[in-house]
PDB file of C-alpha atoms and ligand atoms in Angstrom:
ATOM      1  CA  MET A  88       0.123  15.396   3.875  1.00 57.00           C
ATOM      2  CA  HIS A  89      -0.919  11.905   5.057  1.00 89.00           C
ATOM      3  CA  GLU A  90       1.226  10.055   2.492  1.00 94.00           C
ATOM      4  CA  LEU A  91       3.905  10.886   5.393  1.00 95.00           C
ATOM      5  CA  SER A  92       1.827   8.913   8.171  1.00 94.00           C
ATOM      6  CA  ILE A  93       1.061   6.227   5.884  1.00 94.00           C
ATOM      7  CA  ALA A  94       5.015   6.105   5.140  1.00 96.00           C
ATOM      8  CA  GLU A  95       5.804   6.012   8.974  1.00 96.00           C
ATOM      9  CA  ALA A  96       3.454   3.399   9.770  1.00 94.00           C
ATOM     10  CA  LEU A  97       4.668   1.015   6.605  1.00 94.00           C
ATOM     11  CA  LEU A  98       8.075   1.901   7.773  1.00 96.00           C
ATOM     12  CA  ASP A  99       7.406   0.584  11.272  1.00 94.00           C
ATOM     13  CA  VAL A 100       6.096  -2.317  10.216  1.00 93.00           C
ATOM     14  CA  ALA A 101       8.830  -3.312   7.952  1.00 93.00           C
ATOM     15  CA  LEU A 102      11.448  -2.606  10.396  1.00 94.00           C
ATOM     16  CA  GLU A 103       9.745  -4.797  12.798  1.00 92.00           C
ATOM     17  CA  HIS A 104       9.797  -7.826  10.303  1.00 90.00           C
ATOM     18  CA  ALA A 105      13.004  -7.117   9.357  1.00 90.00           C
ATOM     19  CA  GLU A 106      14.385  -7.511  12.668  1.00 88.00           C
ATOM     20  CA  GLY A 107      17.457  -5.458  12.103  1.00 89.00           C
ATOM     21  CA  ARG A 108      18.454  -6.637   8.818  1.00 91.00           C
ATOM     22  CA  ARG A 109      18.530  -4.061   6.164  1.00 92.00           C
ATOM     23  CA  VAL A 110      15.243  -3.963   4.134  1.00 94.00           C
ATOM     24  CA  ALA A 111      15.963  -4.051   0.180  1.00 94.00           C
ATOM     25  CA  ARG A 112      12.160  -3.683  -1.049  1.00 92.00           C
ATOM     26  CA  VAL A 113       8.659  -2.916   0.491  1.00 93.00           C
ATOM     27  CA  GLU A 114       5.497  -4.185  -1.235  1.00 93.00           C
ATOM     28  CA  VAL A 115       2.498  -2.347  -0.713  1.00 94.00           C
ATOM     29  CA  ARG A 116      -1.346  -2.471  -1.814  1.00 93.00           C
ATOM     30  CA  VAL A 117      -2.917   0.782  -1.545  1.00 94.00           C
ATOM     31  CA  GLY A 118      -6.703   1.300  -2.448  1.00 94.00           C
ATOM     32  CA  GLN A 119      -7.725   3.997  -5.020  1.00 92.00           C
ATOM     33  CA  LEU A 120      -9.869   5.249  -2.359  1.00 91.00           C
ATOM     34  CA  ARG A 121      -6.976   5.929  -0.109  1.00 91.00           C
ATOM     35  CA  GLN A 122      -6.297   9.052  -2.376  1.00 90.00           C
ATOM     36  CA  VAL A 123      -2.506   8.283  -2.066  1.00 93.00           C
ATOM     37  CA  VAL A 124      -0.327  10.023  -4.517  1.00 92.00           C
ATOM     38  CA  PRO A 125       2.359   7.415  -5.403  1.00 91.00           C
ATOM     39  CA  ASP A 126       5.241  10.072  -5.920  1.00 94.00           C
ATOM     40  CA  ALA A 127       4.453  11.475  -2.556  1.00 95.00           C
ATOM     41  CA  LEU A 128       4.348   8.239  -0.791  1.00 96.00           C
ATOM     42  CA  GLU A 129       7.650   7.149  -2.334  1.00 95.00           C
ATOM     43  CA  PHE A 130       8.999  10.656  -1.264  1.00 96.00           C
ATOM     44  CA  ALA A 131       7.780  10.529   2.303  1.00 97.00           C
ATOM     45  CA  PHE A 132       9.054   7.118   2.594  1.00 97.00           C
ATOM     46  CA  GLN A 133      12.522   7.909   1.622  1.00 96.00           C
ATOM     47  CA  MET A 134      12.354  10.622   3.968  1.00 96.00           C
ATOM     48  CA  VAL A 135      11.196   8.624   7.064  1.00 97.00           C
ATOM     49  CA  SER A 136      13.537   5.760   6.321  1.00 97.00           C
ATOM     50  CA  SER A 137      16.606   7.838   5.949  1.00 96.00           C
ATOM     51  CA  GLY A 138      18.975   6.777   8.681  1.00 96.00           C
ATOM     52  CA  THR A 139      17.114   3.666   9.352  1.00 96.00           C
ATOM     53  CA  ALA A 140      17.573   0.006   8.234  1.00 95.00           C
ATOM     54  CA  GLY A 141      14.723   0.748   5.589  1.00 95.00           C
ATOM     55  CA  GLU A 142      17.106   3.546   3.911  1.00 96.00           C
ATOM     56  CA  GLY A 143      17.342   3.005   0.048  1.00 94.00           C
ATOM     57  CA  ALA A 144      14.539   0.165   0.020  1.00 95.00           C
ATOM     58  CA  GLU A 145      12.624   0.194  -3.014  1.00 95.00           C
ATOM     59  CA  LEU A 146       8.909   0.545  -2.698  1.00 95.00           C
ATOM     60  CA  ALA A 147       6.718  -1.126  -4.897  1.00 94.00           C
ATOM     61  CA  MET A 148       3.172  -0.156  -4.860  1.00 95.00           C
ATOM     62  CA  GLU A 149       0.232  -1.841  -6.180  1.00 94.00           C
ATOM     63  CA  VAL A 150      -2.819   0.392  -6.586  1.00 93.00           C
ATOM     64  CA  CYS A 151      -6.367  -1.267  -5.996  1.00 93.00           C
ATOM     65  CA  PRO A 152      -9.151   0.038  -7.893  1.00 93.00           C
ATOM     66  CA  ALA A 153     -12.277   1.075  -6.358  1.00 94.00           C
ATOM     67  CA  LEU A 154     -14.972  -1.536  -6.428  1.00 95.00           C
ATOM     68  CA  ALA A 155     -18.537  -1.682  -5.211  1.00 95.00           C
ATOM     69  CA  ARG A 156     -20.927  -4.742  -4.464  1.00 96.00           C
ATOM     70  CA  CYS A 157     -24.713  -4.148  -4.800  1.00 97.00           C
ATOM     71  CA  ARG A 158     -26.315  -5.187  -1.311  1.00 96.00           C
ATOM     72  CA  GLU A 159     -29.507  -5.931  -3.364  1.00 96.00           C
ATOM     73  CA  CYS A 160     -28.247  -8.558  -6.007  1.00 97.00           C
ATOM     74  CA  GLY A 161     -24.509  -9.068  -5.569  1.00 97.00           C
ATOM     75  CA  SER A 162     -23.475  -7.528  -8.757  1.00 97.00           C
ATOM     76  CA  GLU A 163     -20.155  -5.901  -8.680  1.00 96.00           C
ATOM     77  CA  ALA A 164     -18.849  -2.848 -10.408  1.00 95.00           C
ATOM     78  CA  PRO A 165     -16.136  -0.063 -10.340  1.00 94.00           C
ATOM     79  CA  LEU A 166     -17.174   2.704  -8.211  1.00 91.00           C
ATOM     80  CA  ARG A 167     -16.281   5.767 -10.320  1.00 84.00           C
ATOM     81  CA  SER A 168     -18.913   8.357  -9.262  1.00 77.00           C
ATOM     82  CA  PHE A 169     -21.466   8.781  -6.964  1.00 77.00           C
ATOM     83  CA  PRO A 170     -24.287   7.848  -6.803  1.00 85.00           C
ATOM     84  CA  TRP A 171     -23.378   4.410  -7.582  1.00 90.00           C
ATOM     85  CA  ARG A 172     -25.730   2.413 -10.249  1.00 93.00           C
ATOM     86  CA  CYS A 173     -25.748  -1.315 -10.067  1.00 95.00           C
ATOM     87  CA  PRO A 174     -25.360  -2.815 -13.340  1.00 93.00           C
ATOM     88  CA  GLY A 175     -27.686  -5.753 -12.226  1.00 96.00           C
ATOM     89  CA  CYS A 176     -30.617  -4.234 -10.941  1.00 97.00           C
ATOM     90  CA  ASP A 177     -29.945  -0.345 -10.919  1.00 94.00           C
ATOM     91  CA  GLY A 178     -29.931  -0.330  -7.194  1.00 94.00           C
ATOM     92  CA  SER A 179     -27.881   2.329  -5.510  1.00 92.00           C
ATOM     93  CA  TRP A 180     -27.015   0.808  -2.187  1.00 92.00           C
ATOM     94  CA  PRO A 181     -23.534  -0.594  -2.749  1.00 93.00           C
ATOM     95  CA  GLU A 182     -20.970  -1.767  -0.075  1.00 94.00           C
ATOM     96  CA  VAL A 183     -17.506  -0.889  -0.803  1.00 93.00           C
ATOM     97  CA  VAL A 184     -15.360  -3.980  -1.468  1.00 95.00           C
ATOM     98  CA  GLY A 185     -12.297  -2.630  -2.888  1.00 95.00           C
ATOM     99  CA  GLY A 186     -10.185   0.471  -3.031  1.00 95.00           C
ATOM    100  CA  GLU A 187      -9.665   0.904   0.765  1.00 93.00           C
ATOM    101  CA  GLU A 188      -6.736  -1.254   0.945  1.00 93.00           C
ATOM    102  CA  LEU A 189      -3.449  -0.248   2.696  1.00 91.00           C
ATOM    103  CA  GLU A 190      -1.470  -3.193   3.371  1.00 91.00           C
ATOM    104  CA  LEU A 191       2.056  -4.140   3.477  1.00 93.00           C
ATOM    105  CA  GLN A 192       2.228  -7.170   1.533  1.00 92.00           C
ATOM    106  CA  ALA A 193       5.898  -8.014   1.584  1.00 92.00           C
ATOM    107  CA  ILE A 194       9.370  -7.038   2.373  1.00 92.00           C
ATOM    108  CA  GLU A 195      12.756  -8.185   1.241  1.00 92.00           C
ATOM    109  CA  VAL A 196      15.641  -8.088   3.582  1.00 92.00           C
ATOM    110  CA  THR A 197      19.230  -8.438   3.221  1.00 84.00           C
ATOM    111  CA  ASP A 198      21.724  -9.701   5.461  1.00 68.00           C
ATOM    112  CA  GLU A 199      23.877  -6.748   6.096  1.00 53.00           C
ATOM    113  CA  GLU A 200      27.051  -8.761   6.806  1.00 48.00           C
ATOM    114  CA  LEU A 201      26.595 -10.698   3.703  1.00 43.00           C
ATOM    115  CA  ASP A 202      26.008  -7.437   1.805  1.00 45.00           C
ATOM    116  CA  MET A 203      29.416  -6.161   3.053  1.00 40.00           C
ATOM    117  CA  GLU A 204      31.553  -9.335   2.187  1.00 43.00           C
ATOM    118  CA  VAL A 205      30.016  -8.891  -1.410  1.00 41.00           C
ATOM    119  CA  VAL A 206      30.957  -5.252  -1.453  1.00 39.00           C
ATOM    120  CA  ARG A 207      34.712  -6.490  -0.480  1.00 35.00           C
TER     121      ARG A 207
HETATM  122 ZN1   ZN B 233     -27.958  -4.797  -7.904  1.00 80.98          ZN
END
């Protein structure tokens, strides 16, 4: 289950940037070629963040489609099947330009003290 190691990596970065504050929301971009199962990643994130400042954070995932660019003519087309065929020149030597993303885009943090004041 590689979602677990991805979740751990995302949480590490999020907590580092939160600098001790509570993480409310984590936005990630995940490429289609990463073959991440969204539900599995969300579950893994909940699991690894339990007991940390990231517990309960909303995980917002954007899936980036797999995209290839022809090395011959520069045309771009979705990478759906192999072998890939260029729509421009019928070449079959693509460079993958999308779909391998795994980026933590943004996090939202809440000031813990402020939160508690609101609760009271
Ligand atoms: Zn081409």
